[in-house]
Amino acid sequence: MSSSHTIPKNYDFREVEERWQRTWRDEDNYFDPDSKKPRFIIDTPPPYPTGNFHIGNALNWCYIDFIARYKRMRGYNVMFPQGWDCHGLPTEVKVEEIHGITKNDVPREEFRRLCRELTHENIAKMRTTLRRCGFSTDWSHEYITMLPEYFGKTQLSFLRMLEKDYIYQSEHPVNFCTRCETAIAFAEVNHEARETKLNFFDFDGLEIATTRPELLAACVAVAVNPDDERYTDLVGKSLTVPLFGHEVSVIKDGDVDPSFGSGAVMICTFGDKQDVHWWKKYGLPLRKAIDRKGRMTALCDKYEGMTAEECRAAILADMEKDGILKRQETIEQRVGTCWRCKTPIEILSERQWFVRIKPEKILEAAREVHWYPEHMLMRLENWVEQMEWDWCISRQRIFATPIPVWFCAQCGEMVLPDEADLPIDPTVDRPKHPCPNCGSEEFVGEDDVLDTWMDSSISVLNLTGWDGSGTPAIFPAQLRPQGHDIIRTWAFYTILRSVALTGQRPWDGILVNGMVLGEDGYKMSKSRNNIIPPETVLDKYGADAFRQWGAMGSATGQDIMFNWKDVVAASRFQTKMWNIIRFVLTQIEREPVDEAAEVTELLDRWLLVKLSQTAAEVTNAFETYQFDQGLKAIRDFTRNILADDYIELVKGRLYSDAPERASACRALTITVDALCRMIAPYTPHFAEECWSQFMEGSVLKQPWVDFAVDDPEAERIGAHVVALTAELRRYKHDAGLALNAPFGKVNIYAPERIDDSGDVARALNATVAWKTGEPKLEKSVAGVAFNMAVVGPTLRKQAKAFMQAVEALPPEAIVTPPATVSIDDEEVSVPEDAFTPKFAFSVEGEEVEVLDFDEVTVTLRRD
RNA sequence: GGGCUUGUGGUCUAGUCGGUUAUGACGUCGCCCUUACACGGCGAAGAUCUCCGGUUCGAACCCGGACAGGCCCA
């Protein structure tokens, strides 16, 4: 116990949080590789370093921090790393914007340098926010994917998967953004609704409807539904493509929707995924009409060099001129767009690198992982089961991990670097050996780079120390926390890579959190102007209040609406608890407290029972990642049990000089100690500050509450006393009396002897006499109360009739139930505890009021 | 079009292996500045638990359907 001191009247979160953040040392949060403690490795998401830590990230980090702090207190060796997923288009675009250049204006390496520079600045800003939130990050396990030590591992993983035939290159249709000039994966394609024109035109005598006339030059077939009687004669015939003149044949396929457009569809390479499907199925020729920059190719004759949009207008104009354009309809269409720049994607056939997808193996591993909440697994299953193409991992960009491959300029042989030399940049570095096939020393470096997910999908391998020589000793990790928006990307790719490189699942569990919506209920976005940066909340109410909001906003896994009210409520709870701390402190400092004092009095024992139940509830909540329930249990206990019930009842005893006050002081000390520990994962600064008023050292380094009190007698009788007091106070209130007004004489008749140490009398400002047995009152039975939990299951269909029969019984029979009652001439036995009588009281002589409360009868005479 | 998910007082929300009076917060109203706290205390009002049907003695909860919202995807 610390010596007597003054505790500030108000809790100043600004001063307190800043002070503790200065006091804590990073080393305390380091994962210890030599430790004998059980491990708890968290595969934290590496955010994209935009410079702003989004409130959605912050929610995710709150969860992670709750877990990390809880697990440390439980004696685990916790790894809570911080990664940064640096590569990718957004930074390239930002650099182009800042410096007023395009990526081709400066040498490749210079452009990369500018990207790295910006990224470092952004990371620095975001680190500040992380620290302000009070996250217990393990800064010794920070990783930055753009640094050689990380992307060298990305390259190593690439080579390993290439060896295992998981990676191959091939020409295949891919999603391509012509603005970014790069291939992208399906996961990066968004779908947007747009209005467009459906154009009906004469195709060599057949009416065809298309939304993409600019692809006419790429037309390779016309398809109709086999059951469509309009076109049965045409199948197998050949038609001449208007404006271009090449011949295509008419095929039949059940996928053609006869009710859409004219029922005849032209297949082009490639208008959409369906075209790719048919193209493969029927082995159709390939006609490339659009190039990587979105310009029409030489195949398009006079339209060559136009953009797709210009070409569309030109072709429609020409059709009109030739009189073959019949009509146009406006329709709503869903178009795939680039996730980053919103440009409609094209499907181009390109030589690209792919990762083979082996659905069964991925699903097998995914099912070994424990999913919280469980149903999120289904999202992954649905995604995996409907995948049609392999994962396209090559990108035609600059700021990314280079694909570590050269090709022999003479014979085309693929040449790989020595693993010891990684990382390499094949556009700068040269192979150390001549071509093993032809001996040539002329090489062409691969200038494609890797999809950013190739970096981030080995985060857990990196953390566990994977070096290509097998499965790391501390693999798999214990937990992956992430949002449900990236299940089909980050979670999916990580499982895929883990299976490919180690043959195992990457983690024991995955905790999927919801999205943070704005106060208006919509996803936060610039256009809606509903973005709230975490810093705004930190400035106004502090990190601990923000963290409480994160815990309480909604059940884990559900989307959570940002809500200032909840933040305010959180900060008020801190004020409330702070005042409790002040109260307890003044009481225990009044006289030196004997640490060995025993908790002897009824209500003190009752408090400890409730505390013990709360501790069990909070522990269970942490174990199942139900952070809202844990904090709710703490708040309920603190406000209702501790403040409103207990302290109000024992105040009088504490103010007195009664020897029994030592028992209350002891109970309060134990309670405050446990509360500080339990709330520490949620509000570390606040918990430290409270703890430091009483105890030495840091609460964060204390073991988790290990507190179980089993005292059924105190629990039962204490509950009676508390409820009884509440009833009597309500009575006082209803009678228009102040709660501390003198109240006269109260006789309480309970079935057993109760010793409340005089607490009730002091709380009510009354003379209280506890008695056993029944008061000498005249009472009459006024009704009956049924215990449905007994009546229902026992009597089932007869329940209703039974209740009617009981109600019809004479009063004595309700007080002393008969063995049976008759229902429809049948004798039905009366189950135990099926009902209790409701009494009405009448008193002769002295005028006393009677309160009937459970098994307890109270008579009172007001002064 | 498909998958997942949600629908509870004015607002947001808890809850449900089916059981008497449905949780809490904010808001509203009334009383109270009681030696921790007015950022407080005590109390009140306010919900046919989205709708329809089914199972059941009994449904907010289980089943079927409808409607509406959200997310992900085609």
PDB file of N, CA, C and O in Angstrom, chain A residues 114-173:
ATOM      1  N   LEU A 114      11.641   7.460 -54.829  1.00  0.00           N
ATOM      2  CA  LEU A 114      10.616   8.440 -54.448  1.00  0.00           C
ATOM      3  C   LEU A 114       9.461   7.754 -53.704  1.00  0.00           C
ATOM      4  O   LEU A 114       8.930   8.289 -52.735  1.00  0.00           O
ATOM      5  N   CYS A 115       9.104   6.572 -54.168  1.00  0.00           N
ATOM      6  CA  CYS A 115       8.037   5.822 -53.507  1.00  0.00           C
ATOM      7  C   CYS A 115       8.438   5.431 -52.090  1.00  0.00           C
ATOM      8  O   CYS A 115       7.646   5.550 -51.147  1.00  0.00           O
ATOM      9  N   ARG A 116       9.675   4.958 -51.952  1.00  0.00           N
ATOM     10  CA  ARG A 116      10.145   4.552 -50.617  1.00  0.00           C
ATOM     11  C   ARG A 116      10.172   5.729 -49.666  1.00  0.00           C
ATOM     12  O   ARG A 116       9.764   5.629 -48.513  1.00  0.00           O
ATOM     13  N   GLU A 117      10.620   6.863 -50.188  1.00  0.00           N
ATOM     14  CA  GLU A 117      10.697   8.073 -49.387  1.00  0.00           C
ATOM     15  C   GLU A 117       9.316   8.451 -48.831  1.00  0.00           C
ATOM     16  O   GLU A 117       9.147   8.662 -47.638  1.00  0.00           O
ATOM     17  N   LEU A 118       8.340   8.490 -49.722  1.00  0.00           N
ATOM     18  CA  LEU A 118       6.977   8.837 -49.308  1.00  0.00           C
ATOM     19  C   LEU A 118       6.451   7.824 -48.287  1.00  0.00           C
ATOM     20  O   LEU A 118       5.829   8.178 -47.291  1.00  0.00           O
ATOM     21  N   THR A 119       6.733   6.547 -48.554  1.00  0.00           N
ATOM     22  CA  THR A 119       6.243   5.499 -47.665  1.00  0.00           C
ATOM     23  C   THR A 119       6.823   5.646 -46.256  1.00  0.00           C
ATOM     24  O   THR A 119       6.103   5.513 -45.267  1.00  0.00           O
ATOM     25  N   HIS A 120       8.112   5.938 -46.183  1.00  0.00           N
ATOM     26  CA  HIS A 120       8.733   6.135 -44.862  1.00  0.00           C
ATOM     27  C   HIS A 120       8.065   7.273 -44.101  1.00  0.00           C
ATOM     28  O   HIS A 120       7.809   7.164 -42.901  1.00  0.00           O
ATOM     29  N   GLU A 121       7.785   8.350 -44.812  1.00  0.00           N
ATOM     30  CA  GLU A 121       7.114   9.482 -44.157  1.00  0.00           C
ATOM     31  C   GLU A 121       5.742   9.067 -43.623  1.00  0.00           C
ATOM     32  O   GLU A 121       5.370   9.409 -42.502  1.00  0.00           O
ATOM     33  N   ASN A 122       5.008   8.347 -44.466  1.00  0.00           N
ATOM     34  CA  ASN A 122       3.666   7.930 -44.068  1.00  0.00           C
ATOM     35  C   ASN A 122       3.689   6.976 -42.885  1.00  0.00           C
ATOM     36  O   ASN A 122       2.852   7.056 -41.986  1.00  0.00           O
ATOM     37  N   ILE A 123       4.645   6.058 -42.901  1.00  0.00           N
ATOM     38  CA  ILE A 123       4.742   5.103 -41.793  1.00  0.00           C
ATOM     39  C   ILE A 123       5.002   5.857 -40.494  1.00  0.00           C
ATOM     40  O   ILE A 123       4.395   5.561 -39.461  1.00  0.00           O
ATOM     41  N   ALA A 124       5.864   6.856 -40.558  1.00  0.00           N
ATOM     42  CA  ALA A 124       6.198   7.624 -39.353  1.00  0.00           C
ATOM     43  C   ALA A 124       4.946   8.265 -38.759  1.00  0.00           C
ATOM     44  O   ALA A 124       4.722   8.235 -37.549  1.00  0.00           O
ATOM     45  N   LYS A 125       4.101   8.818 -39.637  1.00  0.00           N
ATOM     46  CA  LYS A 125       2.862   9.445 -39.150  1.00  0.00           C
ATOM     47  C   LYS A 125       1.965   8.423 -38.479  1.00  0.00           C
ATOM     48  O   LYS A 125       1.359   8.694 -37.439  1.00  0.00           O
ATOM     49  N   MET A 126       1.859   7.263 -39.106  1.00  0.00           N
ATOM     50  CA  MET A 126       0.924   6.263 -38.594  1.00  0.00           C
ATOM     51  C   MET A 126       1.416   5.640 -37.290  1.00  0.00           C
ATOM     52  O   MET A 126       0.615   5.285 -36.427  1.00  0.00           O
ATOM     53  N   ARG A 127       2.734   5.528 -37.143  1.00  0.00           N
ATOM     54  CA  ARG A 127       3.272   5.019 -35.878  1.00  0.00           C
ATOM     55  C   ARG A 127       2.828   5.901 -34.721  1.00  0.00           C
ATOM     56  O   ARG A 127       2.513   5.412 -33.635  1.00  0.00           O
ATOM     57  N   THR A 128       2.817   7.215 -34.959  1.00  0.00           N
ATOM     58  CA  THR A 128       2.418   8.147 -33.904  1.00  0.00           C
ATOM     59  C   THR A 128       0.995   7.861 -33.441  1.00  0.00           C
ATOM     60  O   THR A 128       0.714   7.819 -32.242  1.00  0.00           O
ATOM     61  N   THR A 129       0.111   7.633 -34.391  1.00  0.00           N
ATOM     62  CA  THR A 129      -1.282   7.338 -34.030  1.00  0.00           C
ATOM     63  C   THR A 129      -1.366   6.035 -33.238  1.00  0.00           C
ATOM     64  O   THR A 129      -2.089   5.949 -32.244  1.00  0.00           O
ATOM     65  N   LEU A 130      -0.628   5.027 -33.673  1.00  0.00           N
ATOM     66  CA  LEU A 130      -0.649   3.743 -32.968  1.00  0.00           C
ATOM     67  C   LEU A 130      -0.236   3.922 -31.515  1.00  0.00           C
ATOM     68  O   LEU A 130      -0.849   3.375 -30.602  1.00  0.00           O
ATOM     69  N   ARG A 131       0.784   4.725 -31.303  1.00  0.00           N
ATOM     70  CA  ARG A 131       1.260   4.942 -29.929  1.00  0.00           C
ATOM     71  C   ARG A 131       0.238   5.721 -29.118  1.00  0.00           C
ATOM     72  O   ARG A 131       0.016   5.452 -27.948  1.00  0.00           O
ATOM     73  N   ARG A 132      -0.396   6.672 -29.768  1.00  0.00           N
ATOM     74  CA  ARG A 132      -1.398   7.465 -29.047  1.00  0.00           C
ATOM     75  C   ARG A 132      -2.588   6.619 -28.602  1.00  0.00           C
ATOM     76  O   ARG A 132      -3.273   6.963 -27.650  1.00  0.00           O
ATOM     77  N   CYS A 133      -2.876   5.571 -29.364  1.00  0.00           N
ATOM     78  CA  CYS A 133      -3.991   4.698 -28.992  1.00  0.00           C
ATOM     79  C   CYS A 133      -3.614   3.774 -27.834  1.00  0.00           C
ATOM     80  O   CYS A 133      -4.463   3.063 -27.310  1.00  0.00           O
ATOM     81  N   GLY A 134      -2.338   3.748 -27.501  1.00  0.00           N
ATOM     82  CA  GLY A 134      -1.900   2.908 -26.390  1.00  0.00           C
ATOM     83  C   GLY A 134      -1.785   1.434 -26.747  1.00  0.00           C
ATOM     84  O   GLY A 134      -1.926   0.580 -25.876  1.00  0.00           O
ATOM     85  N   PHE A 135      -1.552   1.137 -28.018  1.00  0.00           N
ATOM     86  CA  PHE A 135      -1.414  -0.265 -28.415  1.00  0.00           C
ATOM     87  C   PHE A 135      -0.070  -0.805 -27.955  1.00  0.00           C
ATOM     88  O   PHE A 135       0.948  -0.108 -28.043  1.00  0.00           O
ATOM     89  N   SER A 136      -0.090  -2.049 -27.507  1.00  0.00           N
ATOM     90  CA  SER A 136       1.141  -2.628 -26.953  1.00  0.00           C
ATOM     91  C   SER A 136       1.923  -3.362 -28.038  1.00  0.00           C
ATOM     92  O   SER A 136       2.235  -4.534 -27.920  1.00  0.00           O
ATOM     93  N   THR A 137       2.211  -2.629 -29.086  1.00  0.00           N
ATOM     94  CA  THR A 137       2.916  -3.174 -30.242  1.00  0.00           C
ATOM     95  C   THR A 137       4.296  -3.709 -29.864  1.00  0.00           C
ATOM     96  O   THR A 137       4.986  -3.111 -29.054  1.00  0.00           O
ATOM     97  N   ASP A 138       4.655  -4.820 -30.479  1.00  0.00           N
ATOM     98  CA  ASP A 138       6.016  -5.347 -30.347  1.00  0.00           C
ATOM     99  C   ASP A 138       6.851  -4.726 -31.463  1.00  0.00           C
ATOM    100  O   ASP A 138       6.895  -5.229 -32.582  1.00  0.00           O
ATOM    101  N   TRP A 139       7.515  -3.622 -31.124  1.00  0.00           N
ATOM    102  CA  TRP A 139       8.261  -2.903 -32.169  1.00  0.00           C
ATOM    103  C   TRP A 139       9.518  -3.626 -32.589  1.00  0.00           C
ATOM    104  O   TRP A 139      10.155  -3.253 -33.570  1.00  0.00           O
ATOM    105  N   SER A 140       9.888  -4.664 -31.861  1.00  0.00           N
ATOM    106  CA  SER A 140      11.055  -5.434 -32.315  1.00  0.00           C
ATOM    107  C   SER A 140      10.644  -6.367 -33.457  1.00  0.00           C
ATOM    108  O   SER A 140      11.479  -6.990 -34.091  1.00  0.00           O
ATOM    109  N   HIS A 141       9.352  -6.497 -33.686  1.00  0.00           N
ATOM    110  CA  HIS A 141       8.887  -7.308 -34.814  1.00  0.00           C
ATOM    111  C   HIS A 141       8.129  -6.448 -35.818  1.00  0.00           C
ATOM    112  O   HIS A 141       7.059  -6.825 -36.292  1.00  0.00           O
ATOM    113  N   GLU A 142       8.697  -5.288 -36.088  1.00  0.00           N
ATOM    114  CA  GLU A 142       8.109  -4.465 -37.140  1.00  0.00           C
ATOM    115  C   GLU A 142       8.666  -4.964 -38.475  1.00  0.00           C
ATOM    116  O   GLU A 142       9.833  -5.328 -38.560  1.00  0.00           O
ATOM    117  N   TYR A 143       7.807  -5.031 -39.476  1.00  0.00           N
ATOM    118  CA  TYR A 143       8.330  -5.387 -40.795  1.00  0.00           C
ATOM    119  C   TYR A 143       7.771  -4.459 -41.855  1.00  0.00           C
ATOM    120  O   TYR A 143       6.644  -3.970 -41.746  1.00  0.00           O
ATOM    121  N   ILE A 144       8.596  -4.189 -42.846  1.00  0.00           N
ATOM    122  CA  ILE A 144       8.248  -3.237 -43.893  1.00  0.00           C
ATOM    123  C   ILE A 144       8.494  -3.942 -45.221  1.00  0.00           C
ATOM    124  O   ILE A 144       9.632  -4.275 -45.552  1.00  0.00           O
ATOM    125  N   THR A 145       7.439  -4.206 -45.952  1.00  0.00           N
ATOM    126  CA  THR A 145       7.563  -5.123 -47.101  1.00  0.00           C
ATOM    127  C   THR A 145       8.441  -4.590 -48.216  1.00  0.00           C
ATOM    128  O   THR A 145       8.901  -5.339 -49.053  1.00  0.00           O
ATOM    129  N   MET A 146       8.682  -3.269 -48.251  1.00  0.00           N
ATOM    130  CA  MET A 146       9.499  -2.725 -49.341  1.00  0.00           C
ATOM    131  C   MET A 146      10.998  -2.822 -49.043  1.00  0.00           C
ATOM    132  O   MET A 146      11.820  -2.501 -49.892  1.00  0.00           O
ATOM    133  N   LEU A 147      11.347  -3.256 -47.820  1.00  0.00           N
ATOM    134  CA  LEU A 147      12.765  -3.346 -47.487  1.00  0.00           C
ATOM    135  C   LEU A 147      13.328  -4.694 -47.938  1.00  0.00           C
ATOM    136  O   LEU A 147      12.613  -5.698 -47.933  1.00  0.00           O
ATOM    137  N   PRO A 148      14.624  -4.712 -48.297  1.00  0.00           N
ATOM    138  CA  PRO A 148      15.213  -5.934 -48.872  1.00  0.00           C
ATOM    139  C   PRO A 148      15.025  -7.170 -48.003  1.00  0.00           C
ATOM    140  O   PRO A 148      14.768  -8.253 -48.529  1.00  0.00           O
ATOM    141  N   GLU A 149      15.132  -7.019 -46.673  1.00  0.00           N
ATOM    142  CA  GLU A 149      15.018  -8.224 -45.845  1.00  0.00           C
ATOM    143  C   GLU A 149      13.644  -8.851 -45.962  1.00  0.00           C
ATOM    144  O   GLU A 149      13.485 -10.041 -45.757  1.00  0.00           O
ATOM    145  N   TYR A 150      12.641  -8.045 -46.281  1.00  0.00           N
ATOM    146  CA  TYR A 150      11.308  -8.636 -46.463  1.00  0.00           C
ATOM    147  C   TYR A 150      11.102  -9.124 -47.892  1.00  0.00           C
ATOM    148  O   TYR A 150      10.754 -10.277 -48.123  1.00  0.00           O
ATOM    149  N   PHE A 151      11.311  -8.239 -48.870  1.00  0.00           N
ATOM    150  CA  PHE A 151      10.935  -8.693 -50.220  1.00  0.00           C
ATOM    151  C   PHE A 151      11.906  -9.739 -50.763  1.00  0.00           C
ATOM    152  O   PHE A 151      11.591 -10.457 -51.704  1.00  0.00           O
ATOM    153  N   GLY A 152      13.085  -9.873 -50.095  1.00  0.00           N
ATOM    154  CA  GLY A 152      13.949 -11.009 -50.406  1.00  0.00           C
ATOM    155  C   GLY A 152      13.222 -12.311 -50.094  1.00  0.00           C
ATOM    156  O   GLY A 152      13.306 -13.295 -50.832  1.00  0.00           O
ATOM    157  N   LYS A 153      12.464 -12.288 -48.991  1.00  0.00           N
ATOM    158  CA  LYS A 153      11.690 -13.488 -48.640  1.00  0.00           C
ATOM    159  C   LYS A 153      10.539 -13.716 -49.614  1.00  0.00           C
ATOM    160  O   LYS A 153      10.205 -14.844 -49.935  1.00  0.00           O
ATOM    161  N   THR A 154       9.937 -12.612 -50.065  1.00  0.00           N
ATOM    162  CA  THR A 154       8.890 -12.752 -51.082  1.00  0.00           C
ATOM    163  C   THR A 154       9.473 -13.439 -52.316  1.00  0.00           C
ATOM    164  O   THR A 154       8.866 -14.356 -52.875  1.00  0.00           O
ATOM    165  N   GLN A 155      10.674 -13.011 -52.703  1.00  0.00           N
ATOM    166  CA  GLN A 155      11.305 -13.616 -53.885  1.00  0.00           C
ATOM    167  C   GLN A 155      11.654 -15.079 -53.633  1.00  0.00           C
ATOM    168  O   GLN A 155      11.469 -15.933 -54.500  1.00  0.00           O
ATOM    169  N   LEU A 156      12.158 -15.348 -52.426  1.00  0.00           N
ATOM    170  CA  LEU A 156      12.487 -16.736 -52.088  1.00  0.00           C
ATOM    171  C   LEU A 156      11.231 -17.614 -52.175  1.00  0.00           C
ATOM    172  O   LEU A 156      11.253 -18.712 -52.718  1.00  0.00           O
ATOM    173  N   SER A 157      10.129 -17.081 -51.654  1.00  0.00           N
ATOM    174  CA  SER A 157       8.886 -17.856 -51.687  1.00  0.00           C
ATOM    175  C   SER A 157       8.423 -18.070 -53.127  1.00  0.00           C
ATOM    176  O   SER A 157       7.886 -19.114 -53.469  1.00  0.00           O
ATOM    177  N   PHE A 158       8.684 -17.073 -53.966  1.00  0.00           N
ATOM    178  CA  PHE A 158       8.349 -17.203 -55.389  1.00  0.00           C
ATOM    179  C   PHE A 158       9.143 -18.364 -55.995  1.00  0.00           C
ATOM    180  O   PHE A 158       8.594 -19.238 -56.681  1.00  0.00           O
ATOM    181  N   LEU A 159      10.459 -18.375 -55.717  1.00  0.00           N
ATOM    182  CA  LEU A 159      11.308 -19.416 -56.309  1.00  0.00           C
ATOM    183  C   LEU A 159      10.900 -20.801 -55.812  1.00  0.00           C
ATOM    184  O   LEU A 159      10.865 -21.769 -56.581  1.00  0.00           O
ATOM    185  N   ARG A 160      10.571 -20.879 -54.531  1.00  0.00           N
ATOM    186  CA  ARG A 160      10.161 -22.173 -53.983  1.00  0.00           C
ATOM    187  C   ARG A 160       8.877 -22.685 -54.640  1.00  0.00           C
ATOM    188  O   ARG A 160       8.718 -23.868 -54.910  1.00  0.00           O
ATOM    189  N   MET A 161       7.958 -21.765 -54.882  1.00  0.00           N
ATOM    190  CA  MET A 161       6.703 -22.181 -55.487  1.00  0.00           C
ATOM    191  C   MET A 161       6.874 -22.485 -56.967  1.00  0.00           C
ATOM    192  O   MET A 161       6.174 -23.311 -57.536  1.00  0.00           O
ATOM    193  N   LEU A 162       7.856 -21.833 -57.569  1.00  0.00           N
ATOM    194  CA  LEU A 162       8.183 -22.124 -58.967  1.00  0.00           C
ATOM    195  C   LEU A 162       8.737 -23.548 -59.077  1.00  0.00           C
ATOM    196  O   LEU A 162       8.325 -24.337 -59.926  1.00  0.00           O
ATOM    197  N   GLU A 163       9.643 -23.883 -58.143  1.00  0.00           N
ATOM    198  CA  GLU A 163      10.215 -25.240 -58.081  1.00  0.00           C
ATOM    199  C   GLU A 163       9.129 -26.295 -57.955  1.00  0.00           C
ATOM    200  O   GLU A 163       9.198 -27.353 -58.550  1.00  0.00           O
ATOM    201  N   LYS A 164       8.168 -25.980 -57.111  1.00  0.00           N
ATOM    202  CA  LYS A 164       7.116 -26.961 -56.824  1.00  0.00           C
ATOM    203  C   LYS A 164       6.022 -26.949 -57.876  1.00  0.00           C
ATOM    204  O   LYS A 164       4.973 -27.567 -57.676  1.00  0.00           O
ATOM    205  N   ASP A 165       6.258 -26.194 -58.956  1.00  0.00           N
ATOM    206  CA  ASP A 165       5.279 -26.123 -60.039  1.00  0.00           C
ATOM    207  C   ASP A 165       3.975 -25.469 -59.598  1.00  0.00           C
ATOM    208  O   ASP A 165       2.918 -25.712 -60.168  1.00  0.00           O
ATOM    209  N   TYR A 166       4.043 -24.678 -58.541  1.00  0.00           N
ATOM    210  CA  TYR A 166       2.879 -23.914 -58.125  1.00  0.00           C
ATOM    211  C   TYR A 166       2.752 -22.650 -58.975  1.00  0.00           C
ATOM    212  O   TYR A 166       1.694 -22.068 -59.095  1.00  0.00           O
ATOM    213  N   ILE A 167       3.901 -22.220 -59.519  1.00  0.00           N
ATOM    214  CA  ILE A 167       3.900 -20.990 -60.312  1.00  0.00           C
ATOM    215  C   ILE A 167       4.292 -21.323 -61.747  1.00  0.00           C
ATOM    216  O   ILE A 167       5.192 -22.138 -61.980  1.00  0.00           O
ATOM    217  N   TYR A 168       3.591 -20.742 -62.686  1.00  0.00           N
ATOM    218  CA  TYR A 168       3.918 -20.954 -64.094  1.00  0.00           C
ATOM    219  C   TYR A 168       3.618 -19.685 -64.854  1.00  0.00           C
ATOM    220  O   TYR A 168       2.901 -18.814 -64.373  1.00  0.00           O
ATOM    221  N   GLN A 169       4.179 -19.585 -66.047  1.00  0.00           N
ATOM    222  CA  GLN A 169       3.778 -18.444 -66.865  1.00  0.00           C
ATOM    223  C   GLN A 169       3.084 -18.941 -68.112  1.00  0.00           C
ATOM    224  O   GLN A 169       3.345 -20.034 -68.597  1.00  0.00           O
ATOM    225  N   SER A 170       2.171 -18.110 -68.544  1.00  0.00           N
ATOM    226  CA  SER A 170       1.370 -18.554 -69.666  1.00  0.00           C
ATOM    227  C   SER A 170       0.652 -17.370 -70.270  1.00  0.00           C
ATOM    228  O   SER A 170       0.487 -16.339 -69.632  1.00  0.00           O
ATOM    229  N   GLU A 171       0.275 -17.539 -71.528  1.00  0.00           N
ATOM    230  CA  GLU A 171      -0.574 -16.520 -72.115  1.00  0.00           C
ATOM    231  C   GLU A 171      -2.004 -16.940 -71.846  1.00  0.00           C
ATOM    232  O   GLU A 171      -2.424 -18.039 -72.165  1.00  0.00           O
ATOM    233  N   HIS A 172      -2.735 -16.051 -71.249  1.00  0.00           N
ATOM    234  CA  HIS A 172      -4.088 -16.377 -70.837  1.00  0.00           C
ATOM    235  C   HIS A 172      -4.828 -15.063 -70.684  1.00  0.00           C
ATOM    236  O   HIS A 172      -4.223 -14.055 -70.348  1.00  0.00           O
ATOM    237  N   PRO A 173      -6.106 -15.062 -70.925  1.00  0.00           N
ATOM    238  CA  PRO A 173      -6.845 -13.824 -70.688  1.00  0.00           C
ATOM    239  C   PRO A 173      -6.752 -13.416 -69.219  1.00  0.00           C
ATOM    240  O   PRO A 173      -6.885 -14.252 -68.342  1.00  0.00           O
TER     241      PRO A 173
END
